[in-house]
mmCIF file of N, CA, C and O in Angstrom:
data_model
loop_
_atom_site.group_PDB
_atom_site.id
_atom_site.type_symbol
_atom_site.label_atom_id
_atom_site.label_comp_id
_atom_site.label_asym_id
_atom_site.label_seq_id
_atom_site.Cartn_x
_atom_site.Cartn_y
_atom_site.Cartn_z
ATOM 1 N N UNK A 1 143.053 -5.457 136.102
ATOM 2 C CA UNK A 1 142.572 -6.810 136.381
ATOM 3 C C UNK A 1 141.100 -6.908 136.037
ATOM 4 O O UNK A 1 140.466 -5.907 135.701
ATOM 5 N N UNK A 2 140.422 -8.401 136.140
ATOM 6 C CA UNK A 2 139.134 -8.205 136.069
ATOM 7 C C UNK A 2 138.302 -8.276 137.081
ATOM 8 O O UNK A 2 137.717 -9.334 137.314
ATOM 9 N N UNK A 3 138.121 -7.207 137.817
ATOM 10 C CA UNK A 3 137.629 -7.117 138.830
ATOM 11 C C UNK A 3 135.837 -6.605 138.629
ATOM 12 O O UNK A 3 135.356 -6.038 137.648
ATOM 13 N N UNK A 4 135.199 -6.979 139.764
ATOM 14 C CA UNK A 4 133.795 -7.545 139.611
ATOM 15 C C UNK A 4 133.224 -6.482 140.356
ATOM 16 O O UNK A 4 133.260 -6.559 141.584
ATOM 17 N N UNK A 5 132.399 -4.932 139.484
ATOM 18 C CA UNK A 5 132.091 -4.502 140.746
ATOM 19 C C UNK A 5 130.373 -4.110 140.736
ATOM 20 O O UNK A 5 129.747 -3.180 141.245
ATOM 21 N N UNK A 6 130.002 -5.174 139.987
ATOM 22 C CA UNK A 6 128.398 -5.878 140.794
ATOM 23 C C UNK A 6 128.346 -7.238 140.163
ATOM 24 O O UNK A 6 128.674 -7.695 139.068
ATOM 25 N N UNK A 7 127.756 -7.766 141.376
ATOM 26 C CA UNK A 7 127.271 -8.897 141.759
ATOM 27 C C UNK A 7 126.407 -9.153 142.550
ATOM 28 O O UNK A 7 126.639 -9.899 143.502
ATOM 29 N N UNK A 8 125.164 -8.577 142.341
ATOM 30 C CA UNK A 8 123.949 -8.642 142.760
ATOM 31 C C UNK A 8 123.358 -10.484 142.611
ATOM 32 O O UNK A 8 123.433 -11.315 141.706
ATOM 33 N N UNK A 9 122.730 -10.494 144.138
ATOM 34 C CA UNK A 9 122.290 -11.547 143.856
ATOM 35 C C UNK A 9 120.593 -11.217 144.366
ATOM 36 O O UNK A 9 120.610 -10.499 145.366
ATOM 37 N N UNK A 10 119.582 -11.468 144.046
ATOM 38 C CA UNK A 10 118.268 -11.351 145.376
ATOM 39 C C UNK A 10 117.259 -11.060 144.624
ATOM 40 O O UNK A 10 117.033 -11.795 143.663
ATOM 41 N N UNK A 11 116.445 -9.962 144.872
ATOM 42 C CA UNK A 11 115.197 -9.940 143.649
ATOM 43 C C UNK A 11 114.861 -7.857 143.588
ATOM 44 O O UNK A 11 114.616 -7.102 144.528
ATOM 45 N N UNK A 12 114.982 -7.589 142.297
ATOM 46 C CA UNK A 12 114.115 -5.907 142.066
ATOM 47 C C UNK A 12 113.899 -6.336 140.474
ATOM 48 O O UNK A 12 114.451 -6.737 139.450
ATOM 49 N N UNK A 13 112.313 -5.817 141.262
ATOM 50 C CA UNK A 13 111.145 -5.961 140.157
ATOM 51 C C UNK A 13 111.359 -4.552 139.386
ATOM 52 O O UNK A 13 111.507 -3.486 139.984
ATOM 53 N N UNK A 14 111.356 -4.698 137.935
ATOM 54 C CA UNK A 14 111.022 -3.742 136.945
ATOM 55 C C UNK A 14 109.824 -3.512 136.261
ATOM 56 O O UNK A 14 109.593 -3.802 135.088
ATOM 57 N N UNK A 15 109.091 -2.984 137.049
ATOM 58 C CA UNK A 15 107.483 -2.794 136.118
ATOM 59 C C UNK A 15 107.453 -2.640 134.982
ATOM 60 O O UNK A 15 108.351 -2.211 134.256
ATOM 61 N N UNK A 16 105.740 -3.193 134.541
ATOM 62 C CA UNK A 16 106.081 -2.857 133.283
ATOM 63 C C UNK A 16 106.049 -1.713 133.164
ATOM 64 O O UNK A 16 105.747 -0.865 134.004
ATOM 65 N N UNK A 17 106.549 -1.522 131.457
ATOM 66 C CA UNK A 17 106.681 0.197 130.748
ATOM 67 C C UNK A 17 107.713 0.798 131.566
ATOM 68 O O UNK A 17 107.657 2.026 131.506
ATOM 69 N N UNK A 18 108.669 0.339 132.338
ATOM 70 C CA UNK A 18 109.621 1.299 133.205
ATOM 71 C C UNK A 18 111.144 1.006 132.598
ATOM 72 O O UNK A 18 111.098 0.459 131.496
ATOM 73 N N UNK A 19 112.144 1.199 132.975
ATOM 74 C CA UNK A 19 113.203 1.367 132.208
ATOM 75 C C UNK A 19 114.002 1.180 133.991
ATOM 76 O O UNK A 19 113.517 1.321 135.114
ATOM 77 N N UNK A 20 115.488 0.785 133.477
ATOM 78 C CA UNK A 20 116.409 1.091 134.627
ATOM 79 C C UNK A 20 117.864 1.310 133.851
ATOM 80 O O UNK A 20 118.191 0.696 132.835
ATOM 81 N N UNK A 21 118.714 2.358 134.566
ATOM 82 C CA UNK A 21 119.561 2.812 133.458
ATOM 83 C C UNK A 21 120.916 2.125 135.012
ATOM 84 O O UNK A 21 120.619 2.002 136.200
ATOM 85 N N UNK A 22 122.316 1.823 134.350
ATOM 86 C CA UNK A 22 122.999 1.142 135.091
ATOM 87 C C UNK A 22 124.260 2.122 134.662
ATOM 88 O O UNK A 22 124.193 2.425 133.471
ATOM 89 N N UNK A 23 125.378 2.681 135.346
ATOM 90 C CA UNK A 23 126.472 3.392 134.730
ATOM 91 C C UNK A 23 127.721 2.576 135.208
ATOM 92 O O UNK A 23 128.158 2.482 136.355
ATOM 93 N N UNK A 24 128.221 1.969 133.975
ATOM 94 C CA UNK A 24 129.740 1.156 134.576
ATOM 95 C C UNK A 24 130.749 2.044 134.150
ATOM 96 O O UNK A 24 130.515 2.912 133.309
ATOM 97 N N UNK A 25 131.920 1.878 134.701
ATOM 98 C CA UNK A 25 133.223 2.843 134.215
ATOM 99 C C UNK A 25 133.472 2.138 133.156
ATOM 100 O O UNK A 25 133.774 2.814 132.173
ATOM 101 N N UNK A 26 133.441 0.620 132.965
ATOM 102 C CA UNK A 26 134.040 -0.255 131.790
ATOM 103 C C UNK A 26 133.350 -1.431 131.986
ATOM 104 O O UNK A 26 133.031 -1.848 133.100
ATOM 105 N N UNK A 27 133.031 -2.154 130.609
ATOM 106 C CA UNK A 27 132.186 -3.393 130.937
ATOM 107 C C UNK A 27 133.200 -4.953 129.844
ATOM 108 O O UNK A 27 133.621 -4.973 128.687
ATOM 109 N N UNK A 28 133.211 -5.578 130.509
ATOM 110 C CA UNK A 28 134.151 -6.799 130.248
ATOM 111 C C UNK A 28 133.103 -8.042 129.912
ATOM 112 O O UNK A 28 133.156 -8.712 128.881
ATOM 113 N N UNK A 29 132.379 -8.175 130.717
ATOM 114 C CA UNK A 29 131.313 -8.931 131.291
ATOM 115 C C UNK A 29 129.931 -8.360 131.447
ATOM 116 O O UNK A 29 129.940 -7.303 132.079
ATOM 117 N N UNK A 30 128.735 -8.767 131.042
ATOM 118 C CA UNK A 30 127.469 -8.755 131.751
ATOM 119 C C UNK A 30 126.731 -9.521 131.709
ATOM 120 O O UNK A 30 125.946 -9.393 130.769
ATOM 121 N N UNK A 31 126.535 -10.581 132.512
ATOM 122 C CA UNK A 31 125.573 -11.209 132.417
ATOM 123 C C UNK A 31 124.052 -11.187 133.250
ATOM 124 O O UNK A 31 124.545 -11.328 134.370
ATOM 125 N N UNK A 32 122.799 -11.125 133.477
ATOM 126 C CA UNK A 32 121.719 -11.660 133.903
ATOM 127 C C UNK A 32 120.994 -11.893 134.105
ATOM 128 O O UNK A 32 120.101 -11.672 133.288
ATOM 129 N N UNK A 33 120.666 -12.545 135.340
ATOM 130 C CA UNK A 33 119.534 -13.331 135.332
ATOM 131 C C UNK A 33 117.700 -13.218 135.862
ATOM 132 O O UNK A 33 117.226 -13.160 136.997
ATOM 133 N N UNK A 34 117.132 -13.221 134.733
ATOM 134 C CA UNK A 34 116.103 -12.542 135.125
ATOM 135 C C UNK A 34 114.996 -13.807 135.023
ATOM 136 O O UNK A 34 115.248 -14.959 134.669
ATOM 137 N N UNK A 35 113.319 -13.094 135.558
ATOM 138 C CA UNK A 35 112.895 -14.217 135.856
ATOM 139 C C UNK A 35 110.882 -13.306 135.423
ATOM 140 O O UNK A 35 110.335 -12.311 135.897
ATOM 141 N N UNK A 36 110.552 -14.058 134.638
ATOM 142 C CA UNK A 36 109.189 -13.767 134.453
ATOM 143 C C UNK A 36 107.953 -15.107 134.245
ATOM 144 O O UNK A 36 108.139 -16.233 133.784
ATOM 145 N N UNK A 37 106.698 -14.497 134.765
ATOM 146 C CA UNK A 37 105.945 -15.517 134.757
ATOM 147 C C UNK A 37 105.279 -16.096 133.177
ATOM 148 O O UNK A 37 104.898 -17.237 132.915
ATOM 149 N N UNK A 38 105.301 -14.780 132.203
ATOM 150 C CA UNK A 38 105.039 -14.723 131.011
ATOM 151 C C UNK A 38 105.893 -14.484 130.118
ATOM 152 O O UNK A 38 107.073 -14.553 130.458
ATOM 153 N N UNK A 39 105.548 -14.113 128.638
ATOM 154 C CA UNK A 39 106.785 -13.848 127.911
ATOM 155 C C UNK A 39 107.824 -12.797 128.474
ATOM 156 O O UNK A 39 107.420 -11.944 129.265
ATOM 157 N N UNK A 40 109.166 -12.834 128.084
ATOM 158 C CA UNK A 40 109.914 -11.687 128.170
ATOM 159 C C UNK A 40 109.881 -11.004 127.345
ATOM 160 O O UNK A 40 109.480 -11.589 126.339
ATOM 161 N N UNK A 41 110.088 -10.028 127.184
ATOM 162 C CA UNK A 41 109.667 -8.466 126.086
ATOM 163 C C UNK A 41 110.653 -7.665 126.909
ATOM 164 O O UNK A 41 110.577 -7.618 128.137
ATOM 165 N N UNK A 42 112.044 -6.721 125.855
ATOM 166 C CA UNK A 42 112.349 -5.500 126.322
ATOM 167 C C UNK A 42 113.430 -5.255 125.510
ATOM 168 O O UNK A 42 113.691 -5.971 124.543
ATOM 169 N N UNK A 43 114.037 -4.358 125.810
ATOM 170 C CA UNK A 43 115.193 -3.890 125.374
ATOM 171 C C UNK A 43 116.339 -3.580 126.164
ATOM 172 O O UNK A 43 116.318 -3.061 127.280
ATOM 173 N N UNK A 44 117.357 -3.939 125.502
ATOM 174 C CA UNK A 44 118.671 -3.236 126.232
ATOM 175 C C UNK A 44 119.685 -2.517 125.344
ATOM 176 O O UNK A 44 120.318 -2.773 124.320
ATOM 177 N N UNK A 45 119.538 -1.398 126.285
ATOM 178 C CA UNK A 45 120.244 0.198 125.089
ATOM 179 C C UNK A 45 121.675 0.279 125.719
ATOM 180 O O UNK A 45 122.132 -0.112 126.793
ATOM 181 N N UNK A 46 122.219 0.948 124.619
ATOM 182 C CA UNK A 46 123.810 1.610 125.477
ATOM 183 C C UNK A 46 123.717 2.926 125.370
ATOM 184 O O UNK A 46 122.760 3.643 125.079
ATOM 185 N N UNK A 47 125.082 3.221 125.702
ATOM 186 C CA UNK A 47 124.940 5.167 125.644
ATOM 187 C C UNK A 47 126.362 5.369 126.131
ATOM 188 O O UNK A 47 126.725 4.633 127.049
ATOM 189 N N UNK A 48 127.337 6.379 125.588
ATOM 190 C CA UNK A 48 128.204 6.953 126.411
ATOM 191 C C UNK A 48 128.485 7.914 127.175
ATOM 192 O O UNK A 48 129.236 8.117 128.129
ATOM 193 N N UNK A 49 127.512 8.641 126.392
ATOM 194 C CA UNK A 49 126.650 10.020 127.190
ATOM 195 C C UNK A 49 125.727 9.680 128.527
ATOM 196 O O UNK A 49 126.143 10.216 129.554
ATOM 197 N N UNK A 50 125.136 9.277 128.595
ATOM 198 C CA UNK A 50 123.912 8.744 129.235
ATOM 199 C C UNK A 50 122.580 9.360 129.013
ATOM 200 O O UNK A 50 121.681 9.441 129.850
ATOM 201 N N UNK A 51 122.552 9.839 127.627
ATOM 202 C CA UNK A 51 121.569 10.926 126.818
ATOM 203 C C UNK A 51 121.377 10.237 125.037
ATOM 204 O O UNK A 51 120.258 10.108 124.542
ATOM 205 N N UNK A 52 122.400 9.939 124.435
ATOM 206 C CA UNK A 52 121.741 9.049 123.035
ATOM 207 C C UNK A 52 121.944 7.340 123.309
ATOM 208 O O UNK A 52 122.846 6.569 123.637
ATOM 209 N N UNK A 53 121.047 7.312 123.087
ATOM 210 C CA UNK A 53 121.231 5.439 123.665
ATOM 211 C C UNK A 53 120.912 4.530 121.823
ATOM 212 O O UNK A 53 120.054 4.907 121.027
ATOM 213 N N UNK A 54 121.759 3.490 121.627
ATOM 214 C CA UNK A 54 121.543 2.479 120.724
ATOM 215 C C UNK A 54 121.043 1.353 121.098
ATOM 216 O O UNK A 54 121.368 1.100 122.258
ATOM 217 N N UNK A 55 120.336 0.498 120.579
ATOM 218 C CA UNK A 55 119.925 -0.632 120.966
ATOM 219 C C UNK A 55 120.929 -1.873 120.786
ATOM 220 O O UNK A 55 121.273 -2.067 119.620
ATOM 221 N N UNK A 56 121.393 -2.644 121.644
ATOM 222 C CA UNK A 56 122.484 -3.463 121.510
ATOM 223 C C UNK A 56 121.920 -4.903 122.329
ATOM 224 O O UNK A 56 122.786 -5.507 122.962
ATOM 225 N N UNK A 57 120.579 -5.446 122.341
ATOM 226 C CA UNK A 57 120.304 -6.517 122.564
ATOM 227 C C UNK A 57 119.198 -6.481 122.945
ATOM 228 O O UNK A 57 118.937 -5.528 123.680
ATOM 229 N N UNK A 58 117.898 -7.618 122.585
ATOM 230 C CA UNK A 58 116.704 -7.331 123.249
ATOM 231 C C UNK A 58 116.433 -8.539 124.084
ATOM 232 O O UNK A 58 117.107 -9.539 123.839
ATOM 233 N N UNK A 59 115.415 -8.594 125.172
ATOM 234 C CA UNK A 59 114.903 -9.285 125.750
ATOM 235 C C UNK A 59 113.770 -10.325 125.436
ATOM 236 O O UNK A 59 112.626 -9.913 125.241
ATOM 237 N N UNK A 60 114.058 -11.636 125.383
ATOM 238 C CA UNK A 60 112.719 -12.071 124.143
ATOM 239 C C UNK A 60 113.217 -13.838 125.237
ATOM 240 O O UNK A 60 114.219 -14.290 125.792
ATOM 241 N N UNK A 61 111.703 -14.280 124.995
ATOM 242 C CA UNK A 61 111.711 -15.587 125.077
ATOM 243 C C UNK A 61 110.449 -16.073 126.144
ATOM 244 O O UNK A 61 109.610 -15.317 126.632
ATOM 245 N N UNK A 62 110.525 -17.076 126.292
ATOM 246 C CA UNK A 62 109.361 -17.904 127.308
ATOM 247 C C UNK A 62 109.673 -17.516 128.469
ATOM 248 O O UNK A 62 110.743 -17.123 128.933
ATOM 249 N N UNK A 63 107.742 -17.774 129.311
ATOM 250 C CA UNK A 63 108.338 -17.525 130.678
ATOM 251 C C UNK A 63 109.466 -18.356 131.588
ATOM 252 O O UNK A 63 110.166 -19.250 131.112
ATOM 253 N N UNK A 64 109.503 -18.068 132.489
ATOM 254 C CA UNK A 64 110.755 -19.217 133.370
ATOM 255 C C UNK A 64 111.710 -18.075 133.896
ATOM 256 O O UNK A 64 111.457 -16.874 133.988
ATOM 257 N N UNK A 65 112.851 -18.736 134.213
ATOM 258 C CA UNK A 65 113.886 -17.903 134.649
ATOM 259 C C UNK A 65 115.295 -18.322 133.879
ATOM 260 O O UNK A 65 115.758 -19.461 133.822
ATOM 261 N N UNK A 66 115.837 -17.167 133.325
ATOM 262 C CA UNK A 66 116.608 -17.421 131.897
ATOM 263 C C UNK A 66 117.617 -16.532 132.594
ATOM 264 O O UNK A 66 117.342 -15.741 133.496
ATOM 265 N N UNK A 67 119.246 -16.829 131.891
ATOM 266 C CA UNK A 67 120.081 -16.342 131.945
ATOM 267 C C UNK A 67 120.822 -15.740 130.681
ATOM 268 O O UNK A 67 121.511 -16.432 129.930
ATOM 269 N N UNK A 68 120.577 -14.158 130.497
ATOM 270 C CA UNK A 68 121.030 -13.675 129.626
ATOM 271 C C UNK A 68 122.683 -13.375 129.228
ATOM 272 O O UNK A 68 123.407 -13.352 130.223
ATOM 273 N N UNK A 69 123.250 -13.184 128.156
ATOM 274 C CA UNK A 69 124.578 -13.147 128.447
ATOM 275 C C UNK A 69 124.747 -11.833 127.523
ATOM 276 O O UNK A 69 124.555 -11.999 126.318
ATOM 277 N N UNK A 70 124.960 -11.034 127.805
ATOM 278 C CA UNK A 70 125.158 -9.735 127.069
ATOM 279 C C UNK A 70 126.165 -9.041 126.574
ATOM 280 O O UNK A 70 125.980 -7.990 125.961
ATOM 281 N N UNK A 71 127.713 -9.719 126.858
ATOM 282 C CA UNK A 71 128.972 -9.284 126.730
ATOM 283 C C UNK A 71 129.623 -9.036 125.944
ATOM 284 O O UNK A 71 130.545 -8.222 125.994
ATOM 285 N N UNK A 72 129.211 -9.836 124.829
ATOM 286 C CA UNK A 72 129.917 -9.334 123.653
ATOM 287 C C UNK A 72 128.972 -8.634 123.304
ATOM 288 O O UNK A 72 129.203 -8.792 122.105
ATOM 289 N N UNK A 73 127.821 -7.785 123.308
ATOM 290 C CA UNK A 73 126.990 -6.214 122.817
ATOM 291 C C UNK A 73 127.649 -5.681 123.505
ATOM 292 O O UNK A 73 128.635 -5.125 123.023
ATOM 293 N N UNK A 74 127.416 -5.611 124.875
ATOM 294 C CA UNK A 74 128.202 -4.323 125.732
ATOM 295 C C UNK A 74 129.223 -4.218 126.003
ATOM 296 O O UNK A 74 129.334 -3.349 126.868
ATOM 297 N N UNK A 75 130.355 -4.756 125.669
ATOM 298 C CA UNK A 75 132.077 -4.721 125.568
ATOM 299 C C UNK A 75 132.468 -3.263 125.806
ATOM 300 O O UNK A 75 132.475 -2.401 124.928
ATOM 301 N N UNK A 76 132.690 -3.138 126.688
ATOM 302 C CA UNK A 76 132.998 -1.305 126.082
ATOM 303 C C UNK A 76 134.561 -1.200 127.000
ATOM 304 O O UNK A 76 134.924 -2.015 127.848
ATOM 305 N N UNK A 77 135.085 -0.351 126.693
ATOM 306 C CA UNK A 77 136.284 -0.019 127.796
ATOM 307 C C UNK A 77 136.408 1.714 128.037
ATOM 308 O O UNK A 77 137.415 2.362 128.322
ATOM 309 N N UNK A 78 135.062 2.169 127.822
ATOM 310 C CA UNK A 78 135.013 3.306 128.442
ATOM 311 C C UNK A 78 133.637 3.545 129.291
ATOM 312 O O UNK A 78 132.791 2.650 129.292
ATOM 313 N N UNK A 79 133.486 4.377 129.786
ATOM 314 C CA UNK A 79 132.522 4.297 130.363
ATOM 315 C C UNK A 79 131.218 4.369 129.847
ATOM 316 O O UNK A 79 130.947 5.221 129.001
ATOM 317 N N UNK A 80 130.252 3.455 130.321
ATOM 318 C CA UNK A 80 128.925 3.147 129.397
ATOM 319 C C UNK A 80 127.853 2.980 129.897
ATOM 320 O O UNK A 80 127.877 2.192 130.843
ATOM 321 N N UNK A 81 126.558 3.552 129.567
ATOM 322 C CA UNK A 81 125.465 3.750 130.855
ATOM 323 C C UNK A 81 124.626 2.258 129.896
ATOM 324 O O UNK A 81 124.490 2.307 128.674
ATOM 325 N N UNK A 82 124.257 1.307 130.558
ATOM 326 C CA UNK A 82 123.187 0.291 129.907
ATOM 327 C C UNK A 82 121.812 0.191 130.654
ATOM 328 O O UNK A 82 121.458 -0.022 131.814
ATOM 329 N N UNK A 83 121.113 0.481 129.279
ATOM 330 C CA UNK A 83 119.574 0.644 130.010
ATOM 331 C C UNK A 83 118.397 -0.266 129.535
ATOM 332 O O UNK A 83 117.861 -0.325 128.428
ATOM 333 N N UNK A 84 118.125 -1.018 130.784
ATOM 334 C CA UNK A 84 117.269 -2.048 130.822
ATOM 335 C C UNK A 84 115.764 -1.420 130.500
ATOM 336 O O UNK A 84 115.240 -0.741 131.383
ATOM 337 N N UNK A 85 114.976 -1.664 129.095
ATOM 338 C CA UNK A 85 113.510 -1.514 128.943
ATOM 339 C C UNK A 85 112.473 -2.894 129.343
ATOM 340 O O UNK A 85 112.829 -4.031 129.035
ATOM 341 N N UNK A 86 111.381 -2.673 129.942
ATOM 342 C CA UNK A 86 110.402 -3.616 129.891
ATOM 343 C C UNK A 86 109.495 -3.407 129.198
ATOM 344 O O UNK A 86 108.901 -2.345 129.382
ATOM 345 N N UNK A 87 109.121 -4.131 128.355
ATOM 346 C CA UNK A 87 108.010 -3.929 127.750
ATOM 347 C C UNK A 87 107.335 -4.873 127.650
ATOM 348 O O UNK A 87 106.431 -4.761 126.822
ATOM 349 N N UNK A 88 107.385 -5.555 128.037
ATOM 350 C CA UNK A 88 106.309 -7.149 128.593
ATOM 351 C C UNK A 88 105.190 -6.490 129.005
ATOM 352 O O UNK A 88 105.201 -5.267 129.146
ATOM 353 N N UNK A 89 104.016 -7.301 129.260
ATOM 354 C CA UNK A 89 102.834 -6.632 129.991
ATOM 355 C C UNK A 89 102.637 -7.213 131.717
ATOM 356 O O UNK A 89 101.586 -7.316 132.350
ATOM 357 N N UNK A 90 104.060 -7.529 132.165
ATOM 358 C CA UNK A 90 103.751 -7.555 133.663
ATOM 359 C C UNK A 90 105.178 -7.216 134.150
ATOM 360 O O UNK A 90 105.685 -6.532 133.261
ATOM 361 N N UNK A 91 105.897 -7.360 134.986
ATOM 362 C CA UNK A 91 106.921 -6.903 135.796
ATOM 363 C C UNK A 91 108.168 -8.084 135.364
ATOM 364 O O UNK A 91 107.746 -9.235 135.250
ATOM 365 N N UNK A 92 109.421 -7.903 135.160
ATOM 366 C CA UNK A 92 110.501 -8.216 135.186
ATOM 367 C C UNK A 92 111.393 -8.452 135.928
ATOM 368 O O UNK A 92 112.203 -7.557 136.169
ATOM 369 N N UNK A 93 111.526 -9.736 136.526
ATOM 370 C CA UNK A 93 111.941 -9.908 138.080
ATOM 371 C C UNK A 93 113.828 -9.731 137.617
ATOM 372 O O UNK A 93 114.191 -10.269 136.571
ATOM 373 N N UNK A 94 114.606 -9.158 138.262
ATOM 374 C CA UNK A 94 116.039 -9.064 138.229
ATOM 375 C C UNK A 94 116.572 -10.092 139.513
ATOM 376 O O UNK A 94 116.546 -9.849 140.719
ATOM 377 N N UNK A 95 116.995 -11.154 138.906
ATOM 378 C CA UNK A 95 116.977 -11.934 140.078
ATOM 379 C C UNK A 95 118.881 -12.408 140.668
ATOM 380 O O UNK A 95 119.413 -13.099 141.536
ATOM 381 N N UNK A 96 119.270 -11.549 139.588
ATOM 382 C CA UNK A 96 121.387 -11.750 140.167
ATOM 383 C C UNK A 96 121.734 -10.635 138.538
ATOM 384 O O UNK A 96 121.021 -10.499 137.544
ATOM 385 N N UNK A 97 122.695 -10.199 138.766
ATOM 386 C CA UNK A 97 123.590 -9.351 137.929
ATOM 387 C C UNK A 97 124.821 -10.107 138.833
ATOM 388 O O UNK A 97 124.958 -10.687 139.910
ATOM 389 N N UNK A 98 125.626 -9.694 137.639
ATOM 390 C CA UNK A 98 127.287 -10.162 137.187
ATOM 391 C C UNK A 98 128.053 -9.516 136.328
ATOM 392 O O UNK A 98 128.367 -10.158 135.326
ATOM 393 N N UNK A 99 128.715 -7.698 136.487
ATOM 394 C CA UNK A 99 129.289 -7.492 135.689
ATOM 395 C C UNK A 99 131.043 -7.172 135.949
ATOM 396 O O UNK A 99 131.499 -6.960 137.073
ATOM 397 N N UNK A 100 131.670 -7.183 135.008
ATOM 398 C CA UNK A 100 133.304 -7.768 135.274
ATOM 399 C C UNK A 100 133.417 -6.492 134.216
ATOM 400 O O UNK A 100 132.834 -6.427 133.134
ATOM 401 N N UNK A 101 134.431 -5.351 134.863
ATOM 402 C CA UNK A 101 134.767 -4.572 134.279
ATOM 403 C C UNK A 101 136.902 -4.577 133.610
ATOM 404 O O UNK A 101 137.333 -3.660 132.911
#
């Protein structure tokens, strides 16, 4: 089935220059929603290992609070580590995740 097993809603800040790595068994879905006062700047890698990572979508646009949709990059049906880069020059607010495996 497609069952949902995060759904984060609330706020964790990603400093800049820091990274956050996420491990799903299977990804169907990912969407979200993040929130900065300035530009967005970053990257988002995959990996099946959780050791060689590809780049499969970046983070780009005006400040505000934007909803990313990432699902068709990270489609996977095996297990897949996705790792959030910041590279903006201030912090990256994570303000809800939504992924449907």
């Amino acid at each position: 089935a497609n069952a949902t097993y995060w759904d984060g809603v609330g706020s964790y800040q990603l400093a800049k220059g820091t990274e956050m790595v996420i491990k799903c068994p299977s990804i169907r879905s990912f969407k979200i929603h993040l929130l900065r006062t300035g530009s967005f700047a970053g990257k988002v890698l995959i990996s099946t290992d959780g050791e060689n990572y590809t780049e499969a979508a970046s983070i780009t646009g005006s400040k505000g609070a934007r909803e990313f949709d990432w699902s068709a990059a990270l489609r996977s049906s095996k297990e897949t580590y996705v790792k959030i880069q910041n590279t903006a020059t201030g912090g990256l607010n994570i303000i809800g995740l939504y992924i449907t495996k």
